[in-house]
Amino acid sequence: MSLSVESTAAEIARAVNARDASAREITETFLRHVDAVDGAVGAYLRVEGELARAVAANVDARVGAGEGLPLAGVPLAVKDNMCLIGTKTTCGSRILENWTAPYTSTAVQRLLDAGCVPIGKTNLDEFAMGSSCENSALGVTRNPYALDRVPGGSSGGSAAAVAAREAAIGMGSDTGGSIREPGAFCNLVGFKPTYGRVSRYGLVAFASSLDQIGPLTRSVEDAALAYDAMAGHDPCDSTSLDRPLERTATALRDNLRGMRIGIVREFSLDKLDAPLRAAYERAYRDLEELGATLVDVALPTADYGIATYYLIAPAECSANLARFDGVRYGLQVAADDVNGMYERTRAAGFGPEVKRRVLIGTYALSSGYYDAYYVRAQKARTLVARDFASAFERCDLIASPATSCPAFALGAKSDPYSMYLMDYYTIPMSLAGLPALSVPCGWVEEGSATLPVGLQLCAPHFAEAVLLGAAHAYERTTRHAGRHAPRLEVRR
Ligand code: GLN
């Protein structure tokens, strides 16, 4: 089979390991395609052609020397909040616009060790705060399925890159939904592992107790291959888990017989517009037809997810972003004294959403308000986690919508609150630290656009193999993702 930008990561790795294709040829094919389409899509903040070619040559040499590499020659898009030595890591922010990473993050390094070729660094909402990529200070990213719409966020650049066939694997980070929501908006599998499964070393921290790295791919098999390469204990991250890992790529199933899938009472589909509701009703029926038994489960505290998250995440962000003070990293704006320098640097360097979160977080942590806001939010978080624990006594997986609407128009959500509500279905899983993914489950028409819809599946802690196994069975029989392709004007 001949390779093209349509090939999956699994197909590319198979061909390169069999020496039917070289990593160098594949890299050139993808770089040419990026050159042709990225002007319209805007997925990449920077394309690292020279680095990609050097890494590809090295992959060919390793394969030539007899090394089998699980992701040999697979083009990789890296979200620009992950360090890759010698390249800029901007977090989509003016404050880090010219900052070059002095080391490589563990997750990126593991994918490179497995044979991936880094094509470039992708756009994101500033410091991963947002749901549309529109909070980036450095560029606009468009949805490859409808160029006047958002790709989702915050990992919108990586999602758009994979959807536009500008990489086979995109790396995202998910704090409250930032892999799953852009996955759903861009017709991809977007997978957030259990908190602690993938090292955060070298990921610029937003909310450390929630942040988790994961893949965006065009198939469940590719997500499994990427996860297997990235996951595992890392002594450089104190929250990384030292627990046995099960290989997920060998646990992919083709039916759901014997599985109990929980449908969350509080996530009633009646709240959704008719076309979206129909897509999810159909998805639940398909799960049953594949052999699963649907069971009713309750998450009574799920409705408190957004309020809880928007105290905990800004509180942690206000502490994490204190380091950007003009002294050690990035931008420095001169002033007469050191306090003036801090003020001017942060005023010029951070965008409005980041400032809003630093203010909210600082307030929630300040004396007198700490118990009323931060401590209460932590208690609510515990209750959300308990709800999931009780629900999982009755089921093996939980299915729900990934989002409450398909990709919306650029500029359509101008107030912060409507943007915060985008993560209604994904935040509870983040608060509980659970593994969850979004898998394509259908299409809806809006105006002249045909837009993808994502189904969210969530598993108990550490059950990544069960989760990906089931998602594979669903994807394999329903084949929704392949029904439409992005229609991009290719510049030649
Ligand atoms: N949209 C959410 C936020 O703005 C989640 C972002 C994320 O997961 N990084 O915080």
PDB file of N, CA and C and ligand atoms in Angstrom, residues 128-131 154 174-178 206 309-310 357 423, ligand 1:
ATOM      1  N   ALA A 128      -3.334  27.434  27.509  1.00  0.00           N
ATOM      2  CA  ALA A 128      -4.352  26.369  27.469  1.00  0.00           C
ATOM      3  C   ALA A 128      -5.655  26.769  28.145  1.00  0.00           C
ATOM      4  N   MET A 129      -5.910  28.081  28.232  1.00  0.00           N
ATOM      5  CA  MET A 129      -7.144  28.561  28.868  1.00  0.00           C
ATOM      6  C   MET A 129      -8.134  28.970  27.804  1.00  0.00           C
ATOM      7  N   GLY A 130      -9.082  28.079  27.514  1.00  0.00           N
ATOM      8  CA  GLY A 130     -10.086  28.395  26.518  1.00  0.00           C
ATOM      9  C   GLY A 130     -10.615  27.145  25.846  1.00  0.00           C
ATOM     10  N   SER A 131     -11.616  27.326  24.985  1.00  0.00           N
ATOM     11  CA  SER A 131     -12.274  26.188  24.337  1.00  0.00           C
ATOM     12  C   SER A 131     -12.412  26.393  22.836  1.00  0.00           C
ATOM     13  N   SER A 154      -8.468  23.799  24.306  1.00  0.00           N
ATOM     14  CA  SER A 154      -7.379  24.647  23.904  1.00  0.00           C
ATOM     15  C   SER A 154      -6.421  23.996  22.911  1.00  0.00           C
ATOM     16  N   ASP A 174      -5.081  18.336  28.374  1.00  0.00           N
ATOM     17  CA  ASP A 174      -6.492  18.441  28.748  1.00  0.00           C
ATOM     18  C   ASP A 174      -6.559  18.713  30.235  1.00  0.00           C
ATOM     19  N   THR A 175      -7.140  19.854  30.589  1.00  0.00           N
ATOM     20  CA  THR A 175      -7.286  20.257  31.981  1.00  0.00           C
ATOM     21  C   THR A 175      -8.753  20.135  32.392  1.00  0.00           C
ATOM     22  N   GLY A 176      -9.632  20.548  31.436  1.00  0.00           N
ATOM     23  CA  GLY A 176     -11.073  20.429  31.675  1.00  0.00           C
ATOM     24  C   GLY A 176     -11.808  19.936  30.441  1.00  0.00           C
ATOM     25  N   GLY A 177     -11.073  19.632  29.385  1.00  0.00           N
ATOM     26  CA  GLY A 177     -11.720  19.161  28.149  1.00  0.00           C
ATOM     27  C   GLY A 177     -10.927  19.477  26.895  1.00  0.00           C
ATOM     28  N   SER A 178      -9.738  20.023  27.055  1.00  0.00           N
ATOM     29  CA  SER A 178      -8.982  20.578  25.929  1.00  0.00           C
ATOM     30  C   SER A 178      -8.447  19.584  24.914  1.00  0.00           C
ATOM     31  N   PHE A 206      -0.658  24.690  33.832  1.00  0.00           N
ATOM     32  CA  PHE A 206      -1.814  25.601  33.949  1.00  0.00           C
ATOM     33  C   PHE A 206      -2.457  25.314  35.298  1.00  0.00           C
ATOM     34  N   TYR A 309     -14.676  23.712  38.998  1.00  0.00           N
ATOM     35  CA  TYR A 309     -13.481  23.822  38.155  1.00  0.00           C
ATOM     36  C   TYR A 309     -13.013  25.264  38.056  1.00  0.00           C
ATOM     37  N   TYR A 310     -13.974  26.209  37.913  1.00  0.00           N
ATOM     38  CA  TYR A 310     -13.569  27.603  37.713  1.00  0.00           C
ATOM     39  C   TYR A 310     -13.163  28.297  39.011  1.00  0.00           C
ATOM     40  N   ARG A 357      -8.217  35.014  34.911  1.00  0.00           N
ATOM     41  CA  ARG A 357      -8.048  33.817  35.752  1.00  0.00           C
ATOM     42  C   ARG A 357      -7.080  34.066  36.903  1.00  0.00           C
ATOM     43  N   ASP A 423     -17.449  23.242  28.452  1.00  0.00           N
ATOM     44  CA  ASP A 423     -16.849  22.047  29.046  1.00  0.00           C
ATOM     45  C   ASP A 423     -17.768  21.339  30.037  1.00  0.00           C
TER      46      ASP A 423
HETATM   47  N1  GLN B   1     -11.889  25.207  28.464  1.00  0.00           N
HETATM   48  C1  GLN B   1     -11.357  24.925  29.756  1.00  0.00           C
HETATM   49  C2  GLN B   1     -10.628  26.138  30.287  1.00  0.00           C
HETATM   50  O1  GLN B   1     -10.680  27.131  29.655  1.00  0.00           O
HETATM   51  C3  GLN B   1     -10.453  23.739  29.697  1.00  0.00           C
HETATM   52  C4  GLN B   1      -9.125  24.075  29.119  1.00  0.00           C
HETATM   53  C5  GLN B   1      -8.192  22.891  29.155  1.00  0.00           C
HETATM   54  O2  GLN B   1      -8.603  21.756  29.287  1.00  0.00           O
HETATM   55  N2  GLN B   1      -6.909  23.209  29.077  1.00  0.00           N
HETATM   56  O3  GLN B   1     -10.036  26.104  31.304  1.00  0.00           O
END
